mmCIF file with all atom_site columns, C-alpha atoms in Angstrom:
data_model
loop_
_atom_site.group_PDB
_atom_site.id
_atom_site.type_symbol
_atom_site.label_atom_id
_atom_site.label_alt_id
_atom_site.label_comp_id
_atom_site.label_asym_id
_atom_site.label_entity_id
_atom_site.label_seq_id
_atom_site.pdbx_PDB_ins_code
_atom_site.Cartn_x
_atom_site.Cartn_y
_atom_site.Cartn_z
_atom_site.occupancy
_atom_site.B_iso_or_equiv
_atom_site.pdbx_formal_charge
_atom_site.auth_seq_id
_atom_site.auth_comp_id
_atom_site.auth_asym_id
_atom_site.auth_atom_id
_atom_site.pdbx_PDB_model_num
ATOM 1   C CA . MET A 1 1   ? -60.137 119.205 102.160 1.00 46.00 ? 1   MET A CA 1
ATOM 2   C CA . THR A 1 2   ? -63.100 116.511 102.093 1.00 44.00 ? 2   THR A CA 1
ATOM 3   C CA . SER A 1 3   ? -62.450 113.462 103.838 1.00 43.00 ? 3   SER A CA 1
ATOM 4   C CA . PRO A 1 4   ? -60.968 112.866 107.174 1.00 47.00 ? 4   PRO A CA 1
ATOM 5   C CA . VAL A 1 5   ? -57.026 111.703 107.258 1.00 56.00 ? 5   VAL A CA 1
ATOM 6   C CA . PRO A 1 6   ? -56.784 108.025 107.348 1.00 48.00 ? 6   PRO A CA 1
ATOM 7   C CA . SER A 1 7   ? -55.688 106.339 109.790 1.00 45.00 ? 7   SER A CA 1
ATOM 8   C CA . SER A 1 8   ? -55.225 109.990 112.395 1.00 46.00 ? 8   SER A CA 1
ATOM 9   C CA . SER A 1 9   ? -57.006 111.428 115.894 1.00 46.00 ? 9   SER A CA 1
ATOM 10  C CA . ALA A 1 10  ? -56.960 114.768 113.641 1.00 60.00 ? 10  ALA A CA 1
ATOM 11  C CA . ALA A 1 11  ? -60.182 115.482 111.270 1.00 68.00 ? 11  ALA A CA 1
ATOM 12  C CA . SER A 1 12  ? -57.931 117.399 109.238 1.00 91.00 ? 12  SER A CA 1
ATOM 13  C CA . VAL A 1 13  ? -54.253 117.374 107.474 1.00 91.00 ? 13  VAL A CA 1
ATOM 14  C CA . LEU A 1 14  ? -53.837 121.638 108.762 1.00 96.00 ? 14  LEU A CA 1
ATOM 15  C CA . ASP A 1 15  ? -54.619 120.171 111.753 1.00 95.00 ? 15  ASP A CA 1
ATOM 16  C CA . LEU A 1 16  ? -51.940 117.119 112.843 1.00 93.00 ? 16  LEU A CA 1
ATOM 17  C CA . ALA A 1 17  ? -49.195 119.384 113.344 1.00 95.00 ? 17  ALA A CA 1
ATOM 18  C CA . PRO A 1 18  ? -48.585 123.846 112.413 1.00 96.00 ? 18  PRO A CA 1
ATOM 19  C CA . VAL A 1 19  ? -46.225 122.202 110.202 1.00 98.00 ? 19  VAL A CA 1
ATOM 20  C CA . VAL A 1 20  ? -46.354 120.743 106.905 1.00 98.00 ? 20  VAL A CA 1
ATOM 21  C CA . PRO A 1 21  ? -42.239 119.654 105.765 1.00 98.00 ? 21  PRO A CA 1
ATOM 22  C CA . VAL A 1 22  ? -41.928 120.188 101.793 1.00 98.00 ? 22  VAL A CA 1
ATOM 23  C CA . VAL A 1 23  ? -40.007 117.291 100.434 1.00 98.00 ? 23  VAL A CA 1
ATOM 24  C CA . VAL A 1 24  ? -38.612 117.432 97.432  1.00 97.00 ? 24  VAL A CA 1
ATOM 25  C CA . VAL A 1 25  ? -36.732 113.821 97.370  1.00 98.00 ? 25  VAL A CA 1
ATOM 26  C CA . GLU A 1 26  ? -33.710 113.189 94.683  1.00 97.00 ? 26  GLU A CA 1
ATOM 27  C CA . ASP A 1 27  ? -32.694 109.633 96.210  1.00 98.00 ? 27  ASP A CA 1
ATOM 28  C CA . ALA A 1 28  ? -35.856 106.867 96.981  1.00 98.00 ? 28  ALA A CA 1
ATOM 29  C CA . ALA A 1 29  ? -33.556 105.973 99.715  1.00 98.00 ? 29  ALA A CA 1
ATOM 30  C CA . ASP A 1 30  ? -33.768 108.503 101.600 1.00 98.00 ? 30  ASP A CA 1
ATOM 31  C CA . ALA A 1 31  ? -37.279 108.549 101.844 1.00 98.00 ? 31  ALA A CA 1
ATOM 32  C CA . VAL A 1 32  ? -37.096 106.357 105.021 1.00 98.00 ? 32  VAL A CA 1
ATOM 33  C CA . PRO A 1 33  ? -34.916 107.705 107.762 1.00 98.00 ? 33  PRO A CA 1
ATOM 34  C CA . LEU A 1 34  ? -35.933 111.257 106.040 1.00 98.00 ? 34  LEU A CA 1
ATOM 35  C CA . ALA A 1 35  ? -39.036 110.557 107.136 1.00 98.00 ? 35  ALA A CA 1
ATOM 36  C CA . ARG A 1 36  ? -37.978 108.626 110.603 1.00 98.00 ? 36  ARG A CA 1
ATOM 37  C CA . ALA A 1 37  ? -36.418 112.412 111.671 1.00 98.00 ? 37  ALA A CA 1
ATOM 38  C CA . LEU A 1 38  ? -39.236 114.235 110.302 1.00 98.00 ? 38  LEU A CA 1
ATOM 39  C CA . VAL A 1 39  ? -41.793 111.662 112.765 1.00 98.00 ? 39  VAL A CA 1
ATOM 40  C CA . ALA A 1 40  ? -39.315 112.372 115.511 1.00 98.00 ? 40  ALA A CA 1
ATOM 41  C CA . GLY A 1 41  ? -39.053 115.674 115.024 1.00 98.00 ? 41  GLY A CA 1
ATOM 42  C CA . GLY A 1 42  ? -43.160 116.280 115.918 1.00 97.00 ? 42  GLY A CA 1
ATOM 43  C CA . LEU A 1 43  ? -43.382 116.367 112.158 1.00 98.00 ? 43  LEU A CA 1
ATOM 44  C CA . PRO A 1 44  ? -45.908 113.695 111.382 1.00 97.00 ? 44  PRO A CA 1
ATOM 45  C CA . ALA A 1 45  ? -47.878 114.954 107.628 1.00 98.00 ? 45  ALA A CA 1
ATOM 46  C CA . ILE A 1 46  ? -45.242 114.972 104.682 1.00 98.00 ? 46  ILE A CA 1
ATOM 47  C CA . GLU A 1 47  ? -45.635 116.591 101.463 1.00 98.00 ? 47  GLU A CA 1
ATOM 48  C CA . VAL A 1 48  ? -43.134 114.371 98.510  1.00 98.00 ? 48  VAL A CA 1
ATOM 49  C CA . THR A 1 49  ? -43.094 117.372 96.136  1.00 98.00 ? 49  THR A CA 1
ATOM 50  C CA . LEU A 1 50  ? -43.559 115.522 92.834  1.00 98.00 ? 50  LEU A CA 1
ATOM 51  C CA . ARG A 1 51  ? -40.489 117.380 91.251  1.00 97.00 ? 51  ARG A CA 1
ATOM 52  C CA . THR A 1 52  ? -37.983 114.016 91.438  1.00 98.00 ? 52  THR A CA 1
ATOM 53  C CA . PRO A 1 53  ? -38.830 110.964 89.633  1.00 98.00 ? 53  PRO A CA 1
ATOM 54  C CA . ALA A 1 54  ? -37.668 109.298 92.415  1.00 98.00 ? 54  ALA A CA 1
ATOM 55  C CA . ALA A 1 55  ? -40.928 111.008 93.905  1.00 98.00 ? 55  ALA A CA 1
ATOM 56  C CA . LEU A 1 56  ? -43.325 108.076 93.823  1.00 98.00 ? 56  LEU A CA 1
ATOM 57  C CA . ASP A 1 57  ? -41.150 105.410 95.333  1.00 98.00 ? 57  ASP A CA 1
ATOM 58  C CA . ALA A 1 58  ? -40.130 107.994 98.007  1.00 98.00 ? 58  ALA A CA 1
ATOM 59  C CA . ILE A 1 59  ? -44.163 107.999 98.814  1.00 98.00 ? 59  ILE A CA 1
ATOM 60  C CA . ARG A 1 60  ? -44.653 104.146 99.081  1.00 98.00 ? 60  ARG A CA 1
ATOM 61  C CA . GLU A 1 61  ? -41.146 103.853 100.835 1.00 98.00 ? 61  GLU A CA 1
ATOM 62  C CA . ILE A 1 62  ? -42.616 106.516 103.907 1.00 98.00 ? 62  ILE A CA 1
ATOM 63  C CA . SER A 1 63  ? -46.496 104.431 103.210 1.00 98.00 ? 63  SER A CA 1
ATOM 64  C CA . GLY A 1 64  ? -44.918 101.416 103.607 1.00 98.00 ? 64  GLY A CA 1
ATOM 65  C CA . SER A 1 65  ? -41.914 101.199 106.844 1.00 98.00 ? 65  SER A CA 1
ATOM 66  C CA . VAL A 1 66  ? -42.898 104.906 108.952 1.00 98.00 ? 66  VAL A CA 1
ATOM 67  C CA . PRO A 1 67  ? -46.658 103.823 109.683 1.00 96.00 ? 67  PRO A CA 1
ATOM 68  C CA . GLU A 1 68  ? -46.673 106.764 112.218 1.00 97.00 ? 68  GLU A CA 1
ATOM 69  C CA . ALA A 1 69  ? -45.856 109.692 109.403 1.00 98.00 ? 69  ALA A CA 1
ATOM 70  C CA . VAL A 1 70  ? -48.923 110.572 107.004 1.00 98.00 ? 70  VAL A CA 1
ATOM 71  C CA . VAL A 1 71  ? -46.996 110.946 103.677 1.00 98.00 ? 71  VAL A CA 1
ATOM 72  C CA . GLY A 1 72  ? -49.300 112.974 101.218 1.00 98.00 ? 72  GLY A CA 1
ATOM 73  C CA . ALA A 1 73  ? -47.958 113.869 98.034  1.00 98.00 ? 73  ALA A CA 1
ATOM 74  C CA . GLY A 1 74  ? -47.551 117.873 96.141  1.00 98.00 ? 74  GLY A CA 1
ATOM 75  C CA . THR A 1 75  ? -46.603 119.134 92.976  1.00 98.00 ? 75  THR A CA 1
ATOM 76  C CA . VAL A 1 76  ? -49.823 116.751 92.335  1.00 98.00 ? 76  VAL A CA 1
ATOM 77  C CA . ILE A 1 77  ? -51.639 118.633 88.145  1.00 98.00 ? 77  ILE A CA 1
ATOM 78  C CA . THR A 1 78  ? -53.402 116.158 86.745  1.00 98.00 ? 78  THR A CA 1
ATOM 79  C CA . PRO A 1 79  ? -55.625 114.112 87.334  1.00 98.00 ? 79  PRO A CA 1
ATOM 80  C CA . GLU A 1 80  ? -53.480 110.931 86.247  1.00 98.00 ? 80  GLU A CA 1
ATOM 81  C CA . GLN A 1 81  ? -50.567 111.525 88.981  1.00 98.00 ? 81  GLN A CA 1
ATOM 82  C CA . VAL A 1 82  ? -53.523 111.705 91.248  1.00 98.00 ? 82  VAL A CA 1
ATOM 83  C CA . THR A 1 83  ? -54.687 108.050 90.632  1.00 98.00 ? 83  THR A CA 1
ATOM 84  C CA . ALA A 1 84  ? -50.382 107.202 90.604  1.00 98.00 ? 84  ALA A CA 1
ATOM 85  C CA . CYS A 1 85  ? -50.010 108.843 94.225  1.00 98.00 ? 85  CYS A CA 1
ATOM 86  C CA . GLY A 1 86  ? -52.965 106.596 95.234  1.00 98.00 ? 86  GLY A CA 1
ATOM 87  C CA . GLU A 1 87  ? -50.846 103.473 94.523  1.00 98.00 ? 87  GLU A CA 1
ATOM 88  C CA . ALA A 1 88  ? -47.937 104.381 95.391  1.00 98.00 ? 88  ALA A CA 1
ATOM 89  C CA . GLY A 1 89  ? -49.550 105.187 99.379  1.00 98.00 ? 89  GLY A CA 1
ATOM 90  C CA . ALA A 1 90  ? -50.289 108.615 99.629  1.00 98.00 ? 90  ALA A CA 1
ATOM 91  C CA . ARG A 1 91  ? -52.538 110.291 102.424 1.00 97.00 ? 91  ARG A CA 1
ATOM 92  C CA . PHE A 1 92  ? -53.908 113.244 101.179 1.00 98.00 ? 92  PHE A CA 1
ATOM 93  C CA . LEU A 1 93  ? -53.173 115.602 98.706  1.00 98.00 ? 93  LEU A CA 1
ATOM 94  C CA . VAL A 1 94  ? -51.592 119.072 97.661  1.00 98.00 ? 94  VAL A CA 1
ATOM 95  C CA . SER A 1 95  ? -51.651 121.517 94.289  1.00 98.00 ? 95  SER A CA 1
ATOM 96  C CA . PRO A 1 96  ? -50.151 124.277 93.601  1.00 98.00 ? 96  PRO A CA 1
ATOM 97  C CA . GLY A 1 97  ? -53.306 124.624 91.752  1.00 98.00 ? 97  GLY A CA 1
ATOM 98  C CA . TRP A 1 98  ? -56.999 123.364 90.710  1.00 98.00 ? 98  TRP A CA 1
ATOM 99  C CA . THR A 1 99  ? -58.653 122.924 86.931  1.00 98.00 ? 99  THR A CA 1
ATOM 100 C CA . ASP A 1 100 ? -62.374 121.719 87.965  1.00 97.00 ? 100 ASP A CA 1
ATOM 101 C CA . ALA A 1 101 ? -60.653 118.381 85.935  1.00 98.00 ? 101 ALA A CA 1
ATOM 102 C CA . LEU A 1 102 ? -58.117 117.831 88.940  1.00 98.00 ? 102 LEU A CA 1
ATOM 103 C CA . LEU A 1 103 ? -60.645 118.997 91.238  1.00 98.00 ? 103 LEU A CA 1
ATOM 104 C CA . THR A 1 104 ? -63.408 116.276 90.599  1.00 98.00 ? 104 THR A CA 1
ATOM 105 C CA . ALA A 1 105 ? -60.441 113.311 90.160  1.00 98.00 ? 105 ALA A CA 1
ATOM 106 C CA . MET A 1 106 ? -58.720 114.573 93.735  1.00 98.00 ? 106 MET A CA 1
ATOM 107 C CA . ARG A 1 107 ? -61.964 114.737 95.434  1.00 97.00 ? 107 ARG A CA 1
ATOM 108 C CA . ALA A 1 108 ? -62.856 110.903 93.490  1.00 97.00 ? 108 ALA A CA 1
ATOM 109 C CA . SER A 1 109 ? -59.458 109.321 95.282  1.00 97.00 ? 109 SER A CA 1
ATOM 110 C CA . GLY A 1 110 ? -61.202 109.253 98.572  1.00 96.00 ? 110 GLY A CA 1
ATOM 111 C CA . MET A 1 111 ? -57.819 111.359 99.925  1.00 96.00 ? 111 MET A CA 1
ATOM 112 C CA . PRO A 1 112 ? -58.184 114.405 101.993 1.00 96.00 ? 112 PRO A CA 1
ATOM 113 C CA . PHE A 1 113 ? -56.943 117.398 99.627  1.00 98.00 ? 113 PHE A CA 1
ATOM 114 C CA . LEU A 1 114 ? -55.619 121.042 99.328  1.00 98.00 ? 114 LEU A CA 1
ATOM 115 C CA . PRO A 1 115 ? -56.382 122.419 96.051  1.00 98.00 ? 115 PRO A CA 1
ATOM 116 C CA . GLY A 1 116 ? -53.756 125.338 95.200  1.00 98.00 ? 116 GLY A CA 1
ATOM 117 C CA . VAL A 1 117 ? -55.530 129.170 95.310  1.00 98.00 ? 117 VAL A CA 1
ATOM 118 C CA . SER A 1 118 ? -53.830 132.573 95.109  1.00 98.00 ? 118 SER A CA 1
ATOM 119 C CA . THR A 1 119 ? -57.743 135.057 94.730  1.00 98.00 ? 119 THR A CA 1
ATOM 120 C CA . THR A 1 120 ? -59.845 135.730 96.271  1.00 98.00 ? 120 THR A CA 1
ATOM 121 C CA . SER A 1 121 ? -62.726 134.383 92.948  1.00 98.00 ? 121 SER A CA 1
ATOM 122 C CA . GLU A 1 122 ? -60.392 131.101 93.349  1.00 98.00 ? 122 GLU A CA 1
ATOM 123 C CA . VAL A 1 123 ? -61.494 130.679 96.450  1.00 98.00 ? 123 VAL A CA 1
ATOM 124 C CA . VAL A 1 124 ? -65.238 132.068 96.575  1.00 98.00 ? 124 VAL A CA 1
ATOM 125 C CA . ALA A 1 125 ? -65.024 129.351 93.385  1.00 98.00 ? 125 ALA A CA 1
ATOM 126 C CA . LEU A 1 126 ? -63.934 125.886 95.898  1.00 98.00 ? 126 LEU A CA 1
ATOM 127 C CA . LEU A 1 127 ? -66.235 127.140 98.554  1.00 98.00 ? 127 LEU A CA 1
ATOM 128 C CA . GLU A 1 128 ? -68.978 126.717 96.397  1.00 98.00 ? 128 GLU A CA 1
ATOM 129 C CA . ARG A 1 129 ? -68.239 123.646 94.838  1.00 98.00 ? 129 ARG A CA 1
ATOM 130 C CA . GLY A 1 130 ? -67.780 122.489 98.906  1.00 97.00 ? 130 GLY A CA 1
ATOM 131 C CA . VAL A 1 131 ? -63.938 122.499 99.287  1.00 98.00 ? 131 VAL A CA 1
ATOM 132 C CA . ARG A 1 132 ? -63.032 124.680 102.802 1.00 98.00 ? 132 ARG A CA 1
ATOM 133 C CA . GLU A 1 133 ? -59.134 123.566 103.420 1.00 98.00 ? 133 GLU A CA 1
ATOM 134 C CA . MET A 1 134 ? -56.484 125.273 100.504 1.00 98.00 ? 134 MET A CA 1
ATOM 135 C CA . LYS A 1 135 ? -53.391 126.012 100.304 1.00 98.00 ? 135 LYS A CA 1
ATOM 136 C CA . PHE A 1 136 ? -52.748 129.571 99.746  1.00 98.00 ? 136 PHE A CA 1
ATOM 137 C CA . PHE A 1 137 ? -49.273 129.558 97.146  1.00 98.00 ? 137 PHE A CA 1
ATOM 138 C CA . PRO A 1 138 ? -47.252 131.518 96.815  1.00 98.00 ? 138 PRO A CA 1
ATOM 139 C CA . ALA A 1 139 ? -48.038 132.860 100.045 1.00 98.00 ? 139 ALA A CA 1
ATOM 140 C CA . GLN A 1 140 ? -45.934 135.972 100.578 1.00 98.00 ? 140 GLN A CA 1
ATOM 141 C CA . ALA A 1 141 ? -45.654 136.390 96.770  1.00 98.00 ? 141 ALA A CA 1
ATOM 142 C CA . ALA A 1 142 ? -49.360 136.233 96.596  1.00 98.00 ? 142 ALA A CA 1
ATOM 143 C CA . GLY A 1 143 ? -50.342 138.899 99.255  1.00 98.00 ? 143 GLY A CA 1
ATOM 144 C CA . GLY A 1 144 ? -48.481 137.234 102.513 1.00 98.00 ? 144 GLY A CA 1
ATOM 145 C CA . THR A 1 145 ? -50.468 137.662 106.059 1.00 98.00 ? 145 THR A CA 1
ATOM 146 C CA . ALA A 1 146 ? -52.153 140.891 105.475 1.00 98.00 ? 146 ALA A CA 1
ATOM 147 C CA . TYR A 1 147 ? -54.322 138.957 102.500 1.00 98.00 ? 147 TYR A CA 1
ATOM 148 C CA . LEU A 1 148 ? -54.701 136.386 104.375 1.00 98.00 ? 148 LEU A CA 1
ATOM 149 C CA . ARG A 1 149 ? -56.464 137.824 107.797 1.00 98.00 ? 149 ARG A CA 1
ATOM 150 C CA . SER A 1 150 ? -58.112 140.017 104.481 1.00 98.00 ? 150 SER A CA 1
ATOM 151 C CA . LEU A 1 151 ? -60.163 137.154 103.756 1.00 98.00 ? 151 LEU A CA 1
ATOM 152 C CA . ALA A 1 152 ? -61.119 135.744 107.739 1.00 97.00 ? 152 ALA A CA 1
ATOM 153 C CA . GLY A 1 153 ? -63.764 138.618 107.721 1.00 96.00 ? 153 GLY A CA 1
ATOM 154 C CA . PRO A 1 154 ? -65.718 137.480 104.714 1.00 98.00 ? 154 PRO A CA 1
ATOM 155 C CA . LEU A 1 155 ? -65.048 134.693 104.003 1.00 98.00 ? 155 LEU A CA 1
ATOM 156 C CA . PRO A 1 156 ? -64.581 132.561 107.515 1.00 98.00 ? 156 PRO A CA 1
ATOM 157 C CA . GLN A 1 157 ? -65.626 129.281 106.681 1.00 98.00 ? 157 GLN A CA 1
ATOM 158 C CA . ALA A 1 158 ? -62.588 128.512 104.725 1.00 98.00 ? 158 ALA A CA 1
ATOM 159 C CA . ARG A 1 159 ? -59.199 127.666 105.985 1.00 98.00 ? 159 ARG A CA 1
ATOM 160 C CA . PHE A 1 160 ? -55.449 127.803 104.721 1.00 98.00 ? 160 PHE A CA 1
ATOM 161 C CA . CYS A 1 161 ? -51.934 125.616 104.515 1.00 98.00 ? 161 CYS A CA 1
ATOM 162 C CA . PRO A 1 162 ? -50.482 129.386 103.631 1.00 98.00 ? 162 PRO A CA 1
ATOM 163 C CA . THR A 1 163 ? -46.683 127.972 101.702 1.00 98.00 ? 163 THR A CA 1
ATOM 164 C CA . GLY A 1 164 ? -44.189 129.710 99.636  1.00 98.00 ? 164 GLY A CA 1
ATOM 165 C CA . GLY A 1 165 ? -41.613 132.276 100.718 1.00 98.00 ? 165 GLY A CA 1
ATOM 166 C CA . ILE A 1 166 ? -42.181 130.853 104.547 1.00 98.00 ? 166 ILE A CA 1
ATOM 167 C CA . GLY A 1 167 ? -39.378 129.990 107.214 1.00 97.00 ? 167 GLY A CA 1
ATOM 168 C CA . PRO A 1 168 ? -39.417 130.439 110.834 1.00 96.00 ? 168 PRO A CA 1
ATOM 169 C CA . ASP A 1 169 ? -39.044 134.154 111.167 1.00 96.00 ? 169 ASP A CA 1
ATOM 170 C CA . ASN A 1 170 ? -42.522 134.742 109.912 1.00 97.00 ? 170 ASN A CA 1
ATOM 171 C CA . ALA A 1 171 ? -43.984 130.996 110.390 1.00 97.00 ? 171 ALA A CA 1
ATOM 172 C CA . PRO A 1 172 ? -45.748 132.411 113.933 1.00 97.00 ? 172 PRO A CA 1
ATOM 173 C CA . GLU A 1 173 ? -47.262 135.520 112.090 1.00 97.00 ? 173 GLU A CA 1
ATOM 174 C CA . TYR A 1 174 ? -49.477 133.019 109.641 1.00 98.00 ? 174 TYR A CA 1
ATOM 175 C CA . LEU A 1 175 ? -49.860 130.590 112.345 1.00 97.00 ? 175 LEU A CA 1
ATOM 176 C CA . SER A 1 176 ? -51.687 133.406 114.476 1.00 96.00 ? 176 SER A CA 1
ATOM 177 C CA . LEU A 1 177 ? -54.368 133.803 111.912 1.00 97.00 ? 177 LEU A CA 1
ATOM 178 C CA . PRO A 1 178 ? -58.013 132.486 113.337 1.00 97.00 ? 178 PRO A CA 1
ATOM 179 C CA . ASN A 1 179 ? -58.028 131.007 109.175 1.00 98.00 ? 179 ASN A CA 1
ATOM 180 C CA . VAL A 1 180 ? -54.826 129.209 109.109 1.00 98.00 ? 180 VAL A CA 1
ATOM 181 C CA . GLY A 1 181 ? -54.310 125.444 110.245 1.00 97.00 ? 181 GLY A CA 1
ATOM 182 C CA . CYS A 1 182 ? -50.852 125.891 109.966 1.00 98.00 ? 182 CYS A CA 1
ATOM 183 C CA . VAL A 1 183 ? -47.562 125.848 107.272 1.00 98.00 ? 183 VAL A CA 1
ATOM 184 C CA . GLY A 1 184 ? -46.074 124.806 104.875 1.00 98.00 ? 184 GLY A CA 1
ATOM 185 C CA . GLY A 1 185 ? -42.239 125.011 104.301 1.00 98.00 ? 185 GLY A CA 1
ATOM 186 C CA . SER A 1 186 ? -38.743 123.043 103.788 1.00 98.00 ? 186 SER A CA 1
ATOM 187 C CA . TRP A 1 187 ? -36.738 124.756 106.127 1.00 98.00 ? 187 TRP A CA 1
ATOM 188 C CA . MET A 1 188 ? -36.079 121.597 108.445 1.00 98.00 ? 188 MET A CA 1
ATOM 189 C CA . VAL A 1 189 ? -35.381 119.694 105.647 1.00 98.00 ? 189 VAL A CA 1
ATOM 190 C CA . PRO A 1 190 ? -32.726 121.449 104.137 1.00 97.00 ? 190 PRO A CA 1
ATOM 191 C CA . ALA A 1 191 ? -31.082 120.334 100.934 1.00 95.00 ? 191 ALA A CA 1
ATOM 192 C CA . ASP A 1 192 ? -26.801 119.808 102.756 1.00 97.00 ? 192 ASP A CA 1
ATOM 193 C CA . ALA A 1 193 ? -28.727 118.038 106.014 1.00 98.00 ? 193 ALA A CA 1
ATOM 194 C CA . VAL A 1 194 ? -30.006 115.261 103.686 1.00 97.00 ? 194 VAL A CA 1
ATOM 195 C CA . ALA A 1 195 ? -27.533 115.704 100.844 1.00 96.00 ? 195 ALA A CA 1
ATOM 196 C CA . ALA A 1 196 ? -25.074 114.855 104.731 1.00 97.00 ? 196 ALA A CA 1
ATOM 197 C CA . ARG A 1 197 ? -27.737 112.059 105.215 1.00 98.00 ? 197 ARG A CA 1
ATOM 198 C CA . ASP A 1 198 ? -27.788 113.999 108.626 1.00 98.00 ? 198 ASP A CA 1
ATOM 199 C CA . TRP A 1 199 ? -30.745 112.890 110.399 1.00 98.00 ? 199 TRP A CA 1
ATOM 200 C CA . GLN A 1 200 ? -30.242 114.053 113.469 1.00 98.00 ? 200 GLN A CA 1
ATOM 201 C CA . ARG A 1 201 ? -30.194 117.821 112.441 1.00 98.00 ? 201 ARG A CA 1
ATOM 202 C CA . ILE A 1 202 ? -33.781 117.100 110.805 1.00 98.00 ? 202 ILE A CA 1
ATOM 203 C CA . GLU A 1 203 ? -34.984 116.262 113.364 1.00 98.00 ? 203 GLU A CA 1
ATOM 204 C CA . GLY A 1 204 ? -33.900 118.904 115.351 1.00 98.00 ? 204 GLY A CA 1
ATOM 205 C CA . LEU A 1 205 ? -35.210 121.814 113.018 1.00 98.00 ? 205 LEU A CA 1
ATOM 206 C CA . ALA A 1 206 ? -38.131 119.560 113.372 1.00 98.00 ? 206 ALA A CA 1
ATOM 207 C CA . ARG A 1 207 ? -38.741 119.976 116.510 1.00 98.00 ? 207 ARG A CA 1
ATOM 208 C CA . THR A 1 208 ? -38.215 123.094 116.979 1.00 97.00 ? 208 THR A CA 1
ATOM 209 C CA . ALA A 1 209 ? -41.166 123.656 114.148 1.00 97.00 ? 209 ALA A CA 1
ATOM 210 C CA . SER A 1 210 ? -43.309 121.396 115.321 1.00 97.00 ? 210 SER A CA 1
ATOM 211 C CA . ARG A 1 211 ? -43.229 124.035 118.486 1.00 95.00 ? 211 ARG A CA 1
ATOM 212 C CA . LEU A 1 212 ? -44.416 127.570 116.654 1.00 92.00 ? 212 LEU A CA 1
ATOM 213 C CA . ARG A 1 213 ? -47.566 126.669 117.032 1.00 72.00 ? 213 ARG A CA 1
ATOM 214 C CA . ALA A 1 214 ? -47.564 127.656 121.152 1.00 51.00 ? 214 ALA A CA 1
ATOM 215 C CA . ALA A 1 215 ? -45.361 130.827 119.374 1.00 47.00 ? 215 ALA A CA 1
ATOM 216 C CA . GLY A 1 216 ? -48.176 131.531 116.893 1.00 43.00 ? 216 GLY A CA 1
ATOM 217 C CA . GLY A 1 217 ? -50.088 132.241 120.003 1.00 39.00 ? 217 GLY A CA 1
ATOM 218 C CA . THR A 1 218 ? -53.984 131.872 118.707 1.00 36.00 ? 218 THR A CA 1
ATOM 219 C CA . CYS A 1 219 ? -53.550 129.724 116.225 1.00 34.00 ? 219 CYS A CA 1
ATOM 220 C CA . ARG A 1 220 ? -56.087 126.862 116.388 1.00 34.00 ? 220 ARG A CA 1
#
């Protein structure tokens, strides 16, 4: 991550909350009430994934109507998407992996970004390029907490947001690691709750997730 989060007191997206909700929005009309529920539950950083046609409209709606939310775009894989996300009002970018072209575009956007990594070589390559904050994906499949713990010794300057296979049961273990700033997950936005527009349930799940840092113990 190369720049501070706009209009935020935190220096990094990784420091806004212990959990970044990874949100798939099928209907842009749901974006604002969903974001308000997450913010009310204590999770202001919201990653809207570019997996549906409604994603950019959802980012636009949240950006314009929920100023207390820090809305970002996830599953960013092309320079063109970087531009479109910035125009929609995204305030940070998350990618499942990275290339030099994508990294150049994300850096040029001026937005904070978390490029995805799953190997030590990818981490070293990003550190070489001046990037110290990354998404570790797919976290569980790529080695989980044992892998991240092993990286902390030789590469202490790297910080991660692990995503993929993380839920309320294993999130505290990730958050206890010194090189993990936050985790990404979708368990606080279950599809059935979104479909039912049960924003109260989502707010409650978000509130529980927002307290996981204390449960994690040593997480910054």
